[in-house]
Short mmCIF file of C-alpha atoms in Angstrom, two decimals:
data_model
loop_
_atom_site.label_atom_id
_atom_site.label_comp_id
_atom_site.label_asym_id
_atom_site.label_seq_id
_atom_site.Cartn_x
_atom_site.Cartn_y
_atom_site.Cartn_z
CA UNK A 3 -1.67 -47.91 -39.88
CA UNK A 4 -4.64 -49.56 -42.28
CA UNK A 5 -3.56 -52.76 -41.21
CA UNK A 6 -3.64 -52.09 -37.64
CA UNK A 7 -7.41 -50.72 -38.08
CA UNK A 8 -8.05 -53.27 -40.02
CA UNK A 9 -10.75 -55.58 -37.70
CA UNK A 10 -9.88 -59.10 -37.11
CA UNK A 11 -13.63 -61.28 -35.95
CA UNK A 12 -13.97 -60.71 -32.31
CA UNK A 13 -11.97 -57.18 -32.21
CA UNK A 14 -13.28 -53.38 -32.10
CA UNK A 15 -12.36 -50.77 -34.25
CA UNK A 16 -10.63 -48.09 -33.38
CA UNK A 17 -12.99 -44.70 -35.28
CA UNK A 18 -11.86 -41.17 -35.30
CA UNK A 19 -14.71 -38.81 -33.91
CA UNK A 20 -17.25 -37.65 -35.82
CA UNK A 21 -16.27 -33.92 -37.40
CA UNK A 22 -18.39 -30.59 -37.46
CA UNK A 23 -18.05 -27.90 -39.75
CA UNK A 24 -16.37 -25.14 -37.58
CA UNK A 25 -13.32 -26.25 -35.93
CA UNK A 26 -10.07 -24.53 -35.52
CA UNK A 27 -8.37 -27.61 -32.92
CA UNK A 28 -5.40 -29.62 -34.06
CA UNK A 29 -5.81 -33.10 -34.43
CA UNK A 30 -4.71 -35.14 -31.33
CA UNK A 31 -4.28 -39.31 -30.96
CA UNK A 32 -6.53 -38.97 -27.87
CA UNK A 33 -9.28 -38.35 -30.15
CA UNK A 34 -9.77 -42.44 -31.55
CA UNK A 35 -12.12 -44.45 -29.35
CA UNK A 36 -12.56 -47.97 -29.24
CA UNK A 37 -15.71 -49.20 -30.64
CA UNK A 38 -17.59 -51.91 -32.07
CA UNK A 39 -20.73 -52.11 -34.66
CA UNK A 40 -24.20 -51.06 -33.42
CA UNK A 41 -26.86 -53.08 -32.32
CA UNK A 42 -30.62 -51.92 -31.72
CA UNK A 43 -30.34 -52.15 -28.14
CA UNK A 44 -27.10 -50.22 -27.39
CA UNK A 45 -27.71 -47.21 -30.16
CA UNK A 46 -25.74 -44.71 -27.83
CA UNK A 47 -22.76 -46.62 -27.95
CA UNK A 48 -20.48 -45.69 -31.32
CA UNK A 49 -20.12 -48.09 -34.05
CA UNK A 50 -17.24 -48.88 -36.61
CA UNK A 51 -15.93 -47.42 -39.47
CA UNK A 52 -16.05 -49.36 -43.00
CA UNK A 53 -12.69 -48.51 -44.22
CA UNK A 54 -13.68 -50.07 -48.10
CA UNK A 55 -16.82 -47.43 -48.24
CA UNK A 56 -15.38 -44.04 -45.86
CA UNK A 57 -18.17 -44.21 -43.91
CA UNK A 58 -18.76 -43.84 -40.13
CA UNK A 59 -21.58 -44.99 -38.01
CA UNK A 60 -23.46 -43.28 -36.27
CA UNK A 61 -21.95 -39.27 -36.92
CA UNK A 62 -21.59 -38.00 -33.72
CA UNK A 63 -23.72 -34.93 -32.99
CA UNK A 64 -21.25 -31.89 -34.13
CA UNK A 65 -19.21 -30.38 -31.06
CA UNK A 66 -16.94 -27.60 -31.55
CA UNK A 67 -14.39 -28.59 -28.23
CA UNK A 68 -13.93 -32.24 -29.49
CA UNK A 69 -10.72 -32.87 -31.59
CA UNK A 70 -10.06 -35.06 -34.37
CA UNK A 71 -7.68 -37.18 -35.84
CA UNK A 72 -8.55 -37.52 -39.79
CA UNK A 73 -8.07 -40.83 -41.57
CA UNK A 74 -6.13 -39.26 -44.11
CA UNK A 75 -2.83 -36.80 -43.84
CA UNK A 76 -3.45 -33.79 -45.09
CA UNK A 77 -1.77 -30.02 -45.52
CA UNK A 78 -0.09 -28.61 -41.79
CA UNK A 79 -2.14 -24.98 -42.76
CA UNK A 80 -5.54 -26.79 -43.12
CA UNK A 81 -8.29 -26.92 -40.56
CA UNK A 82 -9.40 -30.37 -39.17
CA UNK A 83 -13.15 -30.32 -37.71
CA UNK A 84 -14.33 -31.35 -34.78
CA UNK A 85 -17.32 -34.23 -33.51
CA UNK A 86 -18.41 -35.15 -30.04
CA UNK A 87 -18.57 -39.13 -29.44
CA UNK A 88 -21.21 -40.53 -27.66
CA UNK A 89 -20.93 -41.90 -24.37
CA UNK A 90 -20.94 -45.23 -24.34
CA UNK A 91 -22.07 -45.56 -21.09
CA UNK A 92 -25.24 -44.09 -22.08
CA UNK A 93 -29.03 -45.66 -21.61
CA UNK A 94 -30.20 -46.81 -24.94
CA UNK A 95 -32.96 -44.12 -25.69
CA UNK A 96 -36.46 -44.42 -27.01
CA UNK A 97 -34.49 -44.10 -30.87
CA UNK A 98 -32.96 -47.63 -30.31
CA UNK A 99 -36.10 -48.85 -28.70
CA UNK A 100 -38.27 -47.99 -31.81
CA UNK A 101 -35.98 -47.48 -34.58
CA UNK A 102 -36.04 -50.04 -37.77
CA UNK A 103 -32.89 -52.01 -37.09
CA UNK A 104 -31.47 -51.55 -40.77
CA UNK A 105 -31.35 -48.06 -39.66
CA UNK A 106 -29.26 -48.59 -36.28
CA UNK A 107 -26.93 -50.43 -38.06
CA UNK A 108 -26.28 -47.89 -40.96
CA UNK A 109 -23.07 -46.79 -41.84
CA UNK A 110 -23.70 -43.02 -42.94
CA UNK A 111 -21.95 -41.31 -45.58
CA UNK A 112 -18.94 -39.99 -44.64
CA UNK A 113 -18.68 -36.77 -46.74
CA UNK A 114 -15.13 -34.47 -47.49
CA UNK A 115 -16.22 -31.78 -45.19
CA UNK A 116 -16.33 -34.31 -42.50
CA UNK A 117 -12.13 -33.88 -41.91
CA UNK A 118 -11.59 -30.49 -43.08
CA UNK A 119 -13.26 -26.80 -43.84
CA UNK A 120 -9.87 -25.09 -44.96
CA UNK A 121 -6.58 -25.25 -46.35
CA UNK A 122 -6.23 -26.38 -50.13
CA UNK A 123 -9.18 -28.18 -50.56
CA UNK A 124 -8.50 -30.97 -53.58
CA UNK A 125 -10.85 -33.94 -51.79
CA UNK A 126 -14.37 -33.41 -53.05
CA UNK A 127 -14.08 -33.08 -56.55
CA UNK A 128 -15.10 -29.38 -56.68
CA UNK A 129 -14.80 -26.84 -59.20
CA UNK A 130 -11.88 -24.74 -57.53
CA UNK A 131 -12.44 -22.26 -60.41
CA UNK A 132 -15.19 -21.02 -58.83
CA UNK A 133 -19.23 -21.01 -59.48
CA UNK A 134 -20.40 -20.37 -63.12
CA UNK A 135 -22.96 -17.95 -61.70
CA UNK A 136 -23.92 -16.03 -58.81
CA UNK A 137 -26.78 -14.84 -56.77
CA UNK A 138 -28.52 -12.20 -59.22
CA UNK A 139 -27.29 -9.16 -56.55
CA UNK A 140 -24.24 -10.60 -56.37
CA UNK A 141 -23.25 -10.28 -59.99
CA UNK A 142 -21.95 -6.93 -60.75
CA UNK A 143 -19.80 -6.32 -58.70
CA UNK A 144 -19.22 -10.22 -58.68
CA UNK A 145 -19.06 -11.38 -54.81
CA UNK A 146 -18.56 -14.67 -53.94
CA UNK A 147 -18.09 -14.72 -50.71
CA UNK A 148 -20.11 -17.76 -49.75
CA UNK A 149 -17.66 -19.89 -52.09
CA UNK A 150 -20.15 -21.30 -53.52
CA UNK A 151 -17.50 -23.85 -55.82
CA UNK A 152 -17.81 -25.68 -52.17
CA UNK A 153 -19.85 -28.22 -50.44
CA UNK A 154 -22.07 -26.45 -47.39
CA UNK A 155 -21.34 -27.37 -44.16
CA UNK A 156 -23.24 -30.66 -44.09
CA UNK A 157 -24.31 -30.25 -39.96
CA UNK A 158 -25.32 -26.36 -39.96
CA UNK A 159 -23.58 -25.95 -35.85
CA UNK A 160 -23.84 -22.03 -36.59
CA UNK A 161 -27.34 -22.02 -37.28
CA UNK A 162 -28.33 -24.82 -34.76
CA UNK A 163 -26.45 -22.56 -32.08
CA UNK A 164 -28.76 -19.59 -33.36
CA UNK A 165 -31.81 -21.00 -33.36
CA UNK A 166 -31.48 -23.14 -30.17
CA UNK A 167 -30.88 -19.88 -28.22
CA UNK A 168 -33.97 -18.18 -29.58
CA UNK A 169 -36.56 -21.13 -28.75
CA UNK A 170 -35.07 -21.88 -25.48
CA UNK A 171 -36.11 -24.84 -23.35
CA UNK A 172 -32.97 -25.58 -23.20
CA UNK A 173 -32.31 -27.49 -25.66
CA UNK A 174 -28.52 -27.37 -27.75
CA UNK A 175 -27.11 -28.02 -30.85
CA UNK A 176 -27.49 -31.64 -30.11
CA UNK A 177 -31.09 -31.12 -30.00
CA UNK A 178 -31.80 -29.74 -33.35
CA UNK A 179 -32.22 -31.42 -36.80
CA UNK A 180 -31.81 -28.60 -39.80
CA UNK A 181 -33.97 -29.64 -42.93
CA UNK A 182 -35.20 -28.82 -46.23
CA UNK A 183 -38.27 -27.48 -45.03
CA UNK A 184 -40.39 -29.35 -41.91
CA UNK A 185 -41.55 -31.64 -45.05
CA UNK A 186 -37.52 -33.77 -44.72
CA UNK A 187 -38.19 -34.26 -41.06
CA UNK A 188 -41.17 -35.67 -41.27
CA UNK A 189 -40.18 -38.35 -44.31
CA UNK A 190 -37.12 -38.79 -42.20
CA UNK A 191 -38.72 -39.55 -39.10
CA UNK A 192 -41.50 -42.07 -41.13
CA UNK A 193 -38.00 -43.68 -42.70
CA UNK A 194 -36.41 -44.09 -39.89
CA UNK A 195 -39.25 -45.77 -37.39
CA UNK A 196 -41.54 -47.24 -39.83
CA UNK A 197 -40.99 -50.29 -41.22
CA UNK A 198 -42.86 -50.22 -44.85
CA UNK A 199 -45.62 -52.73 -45.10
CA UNK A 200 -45.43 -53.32 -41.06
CA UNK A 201 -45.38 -50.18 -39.24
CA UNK A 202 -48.37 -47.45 -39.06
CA UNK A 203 -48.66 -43.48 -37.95
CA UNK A 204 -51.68 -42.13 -36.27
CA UNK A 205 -53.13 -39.11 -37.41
CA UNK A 206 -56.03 -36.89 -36.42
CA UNK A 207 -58.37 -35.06 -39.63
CA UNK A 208 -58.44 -32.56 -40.81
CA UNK A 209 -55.01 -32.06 -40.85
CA UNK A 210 -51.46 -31.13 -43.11
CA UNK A 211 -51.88 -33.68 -46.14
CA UNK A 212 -48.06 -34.07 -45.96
CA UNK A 213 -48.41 -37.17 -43.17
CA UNK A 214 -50.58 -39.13 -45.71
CA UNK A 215 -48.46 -38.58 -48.54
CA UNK A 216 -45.28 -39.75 -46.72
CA UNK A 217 -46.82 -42.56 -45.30
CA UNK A 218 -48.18 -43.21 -48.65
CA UNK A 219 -44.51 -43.07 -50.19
CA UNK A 220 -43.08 -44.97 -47.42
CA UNK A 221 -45.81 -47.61 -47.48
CA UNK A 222 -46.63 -46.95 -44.08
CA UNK A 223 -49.93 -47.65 -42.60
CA UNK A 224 -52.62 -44.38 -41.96
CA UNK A 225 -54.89 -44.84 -38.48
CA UNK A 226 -56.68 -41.83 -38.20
CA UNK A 227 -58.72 -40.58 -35.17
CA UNK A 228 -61.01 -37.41 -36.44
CA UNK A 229 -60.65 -34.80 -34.19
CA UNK A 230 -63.92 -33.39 -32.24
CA UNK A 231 -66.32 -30.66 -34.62
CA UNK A 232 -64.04 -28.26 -32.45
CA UNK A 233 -60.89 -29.40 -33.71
CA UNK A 234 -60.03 -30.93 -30.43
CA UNK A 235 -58.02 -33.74 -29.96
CA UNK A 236 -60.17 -36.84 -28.35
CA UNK A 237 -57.21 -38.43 -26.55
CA UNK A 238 -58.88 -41.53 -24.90
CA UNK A 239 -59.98 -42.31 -28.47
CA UNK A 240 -56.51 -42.29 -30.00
CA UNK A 241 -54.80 -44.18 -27.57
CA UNK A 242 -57.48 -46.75 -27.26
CA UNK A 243 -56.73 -47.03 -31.52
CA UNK A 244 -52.80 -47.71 -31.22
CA UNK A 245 -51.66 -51.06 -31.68
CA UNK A 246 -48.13 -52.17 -31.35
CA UNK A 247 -47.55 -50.90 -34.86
CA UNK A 248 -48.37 -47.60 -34.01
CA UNK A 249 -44.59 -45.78 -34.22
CA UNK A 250 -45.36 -42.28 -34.35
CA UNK A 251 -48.51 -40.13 -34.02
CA UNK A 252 -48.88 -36.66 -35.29
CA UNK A 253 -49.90 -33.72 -33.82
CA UNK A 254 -50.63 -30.49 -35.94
CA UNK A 255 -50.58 -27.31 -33.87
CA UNK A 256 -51.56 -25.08 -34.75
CA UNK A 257 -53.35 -27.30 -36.86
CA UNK A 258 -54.12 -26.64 -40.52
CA UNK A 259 -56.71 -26.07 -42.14
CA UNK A 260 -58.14 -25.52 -38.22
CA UNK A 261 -56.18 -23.13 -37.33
CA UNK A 262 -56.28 -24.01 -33.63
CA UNK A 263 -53.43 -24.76 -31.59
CA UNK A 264 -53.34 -28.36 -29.41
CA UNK A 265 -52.69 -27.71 -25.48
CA UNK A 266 -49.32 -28.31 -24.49
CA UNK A 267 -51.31 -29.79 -21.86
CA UNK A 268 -52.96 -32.39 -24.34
CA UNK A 269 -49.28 -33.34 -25.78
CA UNK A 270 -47.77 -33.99 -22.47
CA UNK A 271 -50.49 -35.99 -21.44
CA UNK A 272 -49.90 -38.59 -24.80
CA UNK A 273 -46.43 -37.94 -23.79
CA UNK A 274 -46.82 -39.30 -20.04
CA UNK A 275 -49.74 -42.01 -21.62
CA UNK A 276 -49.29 -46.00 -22.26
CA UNK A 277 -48.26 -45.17 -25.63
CA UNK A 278 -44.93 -46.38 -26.26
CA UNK A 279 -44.20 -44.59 -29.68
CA UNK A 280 -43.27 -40.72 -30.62
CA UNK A 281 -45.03 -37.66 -30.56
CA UNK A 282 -44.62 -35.36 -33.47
CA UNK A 283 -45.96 -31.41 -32.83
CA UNK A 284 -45.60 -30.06 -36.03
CA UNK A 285 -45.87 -26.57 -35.67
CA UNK A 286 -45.40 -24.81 -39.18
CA UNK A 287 -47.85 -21.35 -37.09
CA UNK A 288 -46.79 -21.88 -33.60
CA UNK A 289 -45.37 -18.08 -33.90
CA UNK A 290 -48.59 -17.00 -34.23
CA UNK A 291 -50.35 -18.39 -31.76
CA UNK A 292 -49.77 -17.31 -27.63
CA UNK A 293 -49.95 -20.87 -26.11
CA UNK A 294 -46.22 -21.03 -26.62
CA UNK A 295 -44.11 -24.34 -28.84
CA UNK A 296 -43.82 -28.08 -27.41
CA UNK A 297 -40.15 -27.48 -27.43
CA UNK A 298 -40.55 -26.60 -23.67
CA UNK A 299 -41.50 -30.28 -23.40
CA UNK A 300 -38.37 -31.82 -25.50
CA UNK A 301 -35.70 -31.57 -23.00
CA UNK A 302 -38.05 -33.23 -20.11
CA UNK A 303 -40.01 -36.12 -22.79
CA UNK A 304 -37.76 -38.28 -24.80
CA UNK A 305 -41.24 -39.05 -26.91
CA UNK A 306 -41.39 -35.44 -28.25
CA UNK A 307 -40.03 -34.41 -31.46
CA UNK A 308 -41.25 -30.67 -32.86
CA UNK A 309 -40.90 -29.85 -36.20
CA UNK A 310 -40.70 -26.19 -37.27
CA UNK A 311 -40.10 -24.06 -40.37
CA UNK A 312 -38.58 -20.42 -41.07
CA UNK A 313 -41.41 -20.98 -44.01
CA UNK A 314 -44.82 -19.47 -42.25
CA UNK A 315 -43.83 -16.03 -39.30
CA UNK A 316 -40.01 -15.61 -40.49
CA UNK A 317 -41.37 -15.03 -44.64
CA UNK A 318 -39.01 -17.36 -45.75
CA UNK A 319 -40.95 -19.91 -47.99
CA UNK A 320 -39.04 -19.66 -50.79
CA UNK A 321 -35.72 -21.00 -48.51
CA UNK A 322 -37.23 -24.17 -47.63
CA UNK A 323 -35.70 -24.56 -44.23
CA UNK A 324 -37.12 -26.18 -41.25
CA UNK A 325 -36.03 -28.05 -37.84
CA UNK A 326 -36.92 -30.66 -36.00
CA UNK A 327 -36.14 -30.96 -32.07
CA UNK A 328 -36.00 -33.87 -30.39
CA UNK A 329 -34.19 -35.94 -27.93
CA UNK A 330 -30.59 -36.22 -29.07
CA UNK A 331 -30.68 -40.04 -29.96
CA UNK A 332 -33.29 -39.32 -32.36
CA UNK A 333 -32.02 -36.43 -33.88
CA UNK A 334 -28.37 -38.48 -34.56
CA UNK A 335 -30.55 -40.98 -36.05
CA UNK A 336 -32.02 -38.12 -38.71
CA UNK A 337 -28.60 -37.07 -38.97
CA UNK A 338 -27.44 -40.59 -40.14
CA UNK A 339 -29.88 -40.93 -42.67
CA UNK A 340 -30.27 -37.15 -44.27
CA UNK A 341 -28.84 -36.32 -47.74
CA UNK A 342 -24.85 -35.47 -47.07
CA UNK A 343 -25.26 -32.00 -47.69
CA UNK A 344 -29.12 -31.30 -47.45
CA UNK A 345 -28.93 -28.01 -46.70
CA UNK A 346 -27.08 -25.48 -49.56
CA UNK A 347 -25.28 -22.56 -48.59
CA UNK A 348 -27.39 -19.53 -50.02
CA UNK A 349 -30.54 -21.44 -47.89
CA UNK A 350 -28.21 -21.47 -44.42
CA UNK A 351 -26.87 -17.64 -44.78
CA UNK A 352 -30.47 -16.71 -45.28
CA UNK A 353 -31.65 -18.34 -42.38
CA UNK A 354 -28.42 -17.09 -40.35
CA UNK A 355 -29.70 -13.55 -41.55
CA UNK A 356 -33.16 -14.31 -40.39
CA UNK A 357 -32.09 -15.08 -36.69
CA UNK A 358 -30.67 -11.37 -36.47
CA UNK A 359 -33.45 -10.32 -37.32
CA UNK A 360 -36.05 -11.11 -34.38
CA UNK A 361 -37.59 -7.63 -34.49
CA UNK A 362 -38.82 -7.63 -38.07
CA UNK A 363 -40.03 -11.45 -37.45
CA UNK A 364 -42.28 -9.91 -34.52
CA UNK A 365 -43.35 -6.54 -35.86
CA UNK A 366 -44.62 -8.21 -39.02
CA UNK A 367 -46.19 -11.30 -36.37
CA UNK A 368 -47.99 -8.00 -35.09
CA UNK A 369 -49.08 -6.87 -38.21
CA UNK A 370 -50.34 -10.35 -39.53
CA UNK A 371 -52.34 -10.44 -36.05
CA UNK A 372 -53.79 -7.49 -36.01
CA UNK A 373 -55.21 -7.64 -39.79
CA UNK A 374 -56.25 -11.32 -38.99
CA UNK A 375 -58.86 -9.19 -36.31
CA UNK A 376 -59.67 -6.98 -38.75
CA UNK A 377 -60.45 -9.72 -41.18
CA UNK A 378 -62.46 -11.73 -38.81
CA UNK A 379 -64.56 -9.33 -37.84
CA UNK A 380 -65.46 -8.86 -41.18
CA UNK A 381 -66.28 -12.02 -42.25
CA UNK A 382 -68.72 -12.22 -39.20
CA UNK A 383 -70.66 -9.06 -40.37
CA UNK A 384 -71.32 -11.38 -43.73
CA UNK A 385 -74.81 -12.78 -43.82
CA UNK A 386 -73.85 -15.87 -46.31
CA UNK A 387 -70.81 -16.91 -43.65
CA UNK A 388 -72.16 -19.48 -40.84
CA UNK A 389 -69.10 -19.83 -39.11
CA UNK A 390 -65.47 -18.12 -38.63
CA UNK A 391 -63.40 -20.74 -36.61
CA UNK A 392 -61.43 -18.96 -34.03
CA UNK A 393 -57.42 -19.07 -35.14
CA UNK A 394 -54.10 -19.38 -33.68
CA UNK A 395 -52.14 -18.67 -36.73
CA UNK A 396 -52.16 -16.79 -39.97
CA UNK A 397 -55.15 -17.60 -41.73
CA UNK A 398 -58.86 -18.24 -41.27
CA UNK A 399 -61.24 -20.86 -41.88
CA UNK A 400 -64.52 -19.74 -42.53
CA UNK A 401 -68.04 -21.73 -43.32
CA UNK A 402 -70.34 -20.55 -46.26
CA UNK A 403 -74.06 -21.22 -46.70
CA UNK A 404 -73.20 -22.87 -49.69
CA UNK A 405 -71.30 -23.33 -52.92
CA UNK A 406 -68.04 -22.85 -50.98
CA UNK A 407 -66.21 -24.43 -54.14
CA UNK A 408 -67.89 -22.23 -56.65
CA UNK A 409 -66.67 -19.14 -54.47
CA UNK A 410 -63.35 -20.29 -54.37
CA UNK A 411 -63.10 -21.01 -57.99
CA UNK A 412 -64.77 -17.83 -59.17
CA UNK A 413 -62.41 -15.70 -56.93
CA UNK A 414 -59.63 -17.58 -58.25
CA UNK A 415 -60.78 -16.80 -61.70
CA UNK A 416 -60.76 -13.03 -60.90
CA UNK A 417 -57.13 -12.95 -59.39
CA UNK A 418 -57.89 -13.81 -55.56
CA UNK A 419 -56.54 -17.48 -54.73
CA UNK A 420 -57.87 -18.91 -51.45
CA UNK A 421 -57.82 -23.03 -50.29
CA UNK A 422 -61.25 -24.87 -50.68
CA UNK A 423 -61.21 -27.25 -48.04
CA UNK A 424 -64.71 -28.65 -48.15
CA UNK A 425 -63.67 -32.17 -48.79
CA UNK A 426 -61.92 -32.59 -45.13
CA UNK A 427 -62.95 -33.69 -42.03
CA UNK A 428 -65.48 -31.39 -40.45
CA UNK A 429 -65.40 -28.74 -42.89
CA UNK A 430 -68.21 -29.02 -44.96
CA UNK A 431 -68.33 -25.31 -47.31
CA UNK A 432 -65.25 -24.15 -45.52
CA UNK A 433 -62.58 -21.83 -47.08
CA UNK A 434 -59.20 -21.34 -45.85
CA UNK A 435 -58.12 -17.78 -46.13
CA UNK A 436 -53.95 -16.93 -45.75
CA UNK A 437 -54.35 -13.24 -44.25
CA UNK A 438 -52.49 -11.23 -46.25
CA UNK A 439 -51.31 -7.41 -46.54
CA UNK A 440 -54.15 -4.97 -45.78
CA UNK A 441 -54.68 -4.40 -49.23
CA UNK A 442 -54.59 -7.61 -50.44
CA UNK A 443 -56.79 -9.09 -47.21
CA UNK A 444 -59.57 -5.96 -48.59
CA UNK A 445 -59.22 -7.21 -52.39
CA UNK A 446 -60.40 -10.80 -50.56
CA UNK A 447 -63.42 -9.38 -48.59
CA UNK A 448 -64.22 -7.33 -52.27
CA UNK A 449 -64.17 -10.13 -53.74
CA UNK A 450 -66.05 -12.52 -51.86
CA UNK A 451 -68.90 -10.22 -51.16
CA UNK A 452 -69.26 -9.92 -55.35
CA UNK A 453 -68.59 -13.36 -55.72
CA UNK A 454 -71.65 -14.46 -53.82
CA UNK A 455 -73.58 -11.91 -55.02
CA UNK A 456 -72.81 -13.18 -58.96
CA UNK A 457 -73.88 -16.18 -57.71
CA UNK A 458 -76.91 -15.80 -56.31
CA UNK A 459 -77.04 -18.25 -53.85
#
């Protein structure tokens, strides 16, 4: 059988599916399709398999229905998983238009969980002991039930499924990129369609100081359009900036440190523009604000990719989990290049948790709302505060009279941490206040108003 896969010069391979995680189907021979290797302008179109290395390119977004036949025999009582293909037939999409070509021609790690989830697992080198320790609530009685001696499930369907039904628009399993926090898809997506030394993002300041460090990293060129004193975004400014370099431009909403969420309206017209690149929404707050997420636009742009996080309205910082959604031939493209199994087990059961839990996420959206009013209004009723910037998610940005940077530091000193963000774009004295529990958002206004007055400004 090797020998007959083996490629002579002008022949295809023949590739077994791609896997997912979840699969209960038997194996079948109608599951090999003839392919050949990938080529930046057919990216839809499967590649080969490099027998020497185990790896397949692309991975073929995770379906459940699909069948496989694994490269390998394996026990009768084990279960093979299952991958969609891509159709061949398929219109290259903006990925292969703008995608570095190193990265359309990559031949992803195949990982063990690729062929099978059960049976007698002896092909990933695990400890099949079992795990030296255990979640701290988990240790007397010990429960182990997430097996955590094995490897995750390296494409996350379950959650994807979860998570695609409760933002709508739409979009499926095929739509969604799981992540170690929002921060992964946004290196990703610089790694992917940057070129370092060549390519450039556009951003607009003040915004998340993520994009600059990535590019930084990834030795990507930084164009930046400042955003209007109003934190608006001046749209015949940016486009007139792009050059042919210009791969992706990033969109914070709602933004941070403004706090103000972009118009959908604003993001479809970029979307619908001469700019020939991607749109990235990030939208770490959008729960928080009532203008509603840019993954309503996903299924109907191509151009769009929103990232999100479980990090900001679910509670869930200390997870780091996040998505991006996107057009499916991007997302593959993420999948291809992501860490094999970049998303650990404890992390996924979490966030599985999380997504039956919708009423808690809202009634504590409510709560952070409400005291975000309360703490508003009381920063307005301060003589030494200029400004309080009208917000869309779950902090404030506020504008002293002065020695904004001594306030912060002195409050810090006395146990209340706030963000100085004085040194960006527009915000001259401004402080960026996370609101907080009512008692904690009262130590704040306390604080502040002793602060200044120890001052003496």
């Amino acid at each position: 059988l090797l020998l007959l896969l083996l490629p002579s010069p002008s022949s295809s391979l023949l590739v077994p599916k791609r896997p997912c995680c979840h699969s209960t189907t038997p194996p079948s021979a109608a599951s090999f399709t003839a392919t050949r290797p990938l080529a930046p302008s057919d990216f839809d179109r499967s590649s080969g398999i490099n027998i020497e290395e185990d790896r397949i390119a692309p991975p073929l977004q995770p379906s459940p229905t699909t069948p496989t036949t694994p490269t390998t025999t394996a026990d009768a009582t084990a279960t093979p998983i299952a991958m969609s293909s891509s159709d061949s037939s398929a219109t290259p999409g903006i990925a292969a238009r703008l995608a570095r070509p190193n990265i359309l021609s990559l031949h992803p790690y195949r990982c063990a969980r690729d062929d099978y989830s059960t049976g007698v697992l002896l092909d990933a080198n695990e400890n099949a002991l079992g795990p030296t320790s255990l979640p701290t609530n988990s240790l007397d009685p010990p429960n182990n039930s997430l097996n955590l001696e094995r490897y995750p499930c390296p494409y996350q369907v379950p959650l994807k499924r979860k998570y695609a039904s409760y933002r709508g628009g739409g979009i499926g399993v095929e739509n969604i990129f799981v992540g170690v926090g929002s921060d992964e898809a946004i290196d990703l997506l610089m790694r992917i369609f940057c070129a370092p030394g060549k390519d450039a993002i556009m951003i607009t300041p003040p915004t998340y100081g993520m994009y600059k460090v990535c590019a930084n990293v990834n030795d990507v060129e930084i164009q930046k359009v400042d955003l209007t004193p109003e934190f608006d975004l001046r749209i015949p400014e940016m486009l007139a900036a792009v050059t042919p370099a210009t791969k992706l431009m990033f969109v914070c909403s709602p933004g941070n440190p403004t706090a103000k969420a972009i118009p959908l309206s604003d993001v479809e017209t970029l979307a619908t523009s001469s700019y020939r690149g991607i749109i990235v929404v990030d939208e770490a707050y959008v729960d928080f604000s009532d203008q509603g997420s840019a993954v309503s636009l996903v299924k109907k742009y191509p151009n769009v990719v929103v990232c999100q996080t479980l990090s900001k309205a679910f509670g869930l910082a200390g997870i780091r989990l996040g998505f991006a959604i996107g057009s499916p031939d991007v997302i593959q493209l993420m999948n291809n290049v992501k860490a094999p199994y970049n998303v650990n087990s404890l992390t996924s059961e979490v966030a599985m948790n999380a997504m039956e839990n919708i009423e808690t996420l809202d009634r504590n959206v409510e709560e952070l709302l409400k005291q975000r009013d309360v703490v508003a209004t009381r920063l307005n009723e301060l003589d030494f505060v200029t400004k309080v910037y009208p917000s869309d998610s779950n902090f404030l940005l506020f504008r002293l009279k002065g020695e904004a940077q001594q306030v912060y530091k002195v409050m810090a000193d006395g146990g209340v941490v706030t963000r100085y963000r004085g040194n960006e774009t527009h915000c001259d004295e401004c402080i960026r206040v996370t609101i907080g529990s009512e008692e904690e958002n009262e130590k704040f206004l306390k604080l502040l108003v002793e602060t200044w007055e120890e001052i003496g400004v």
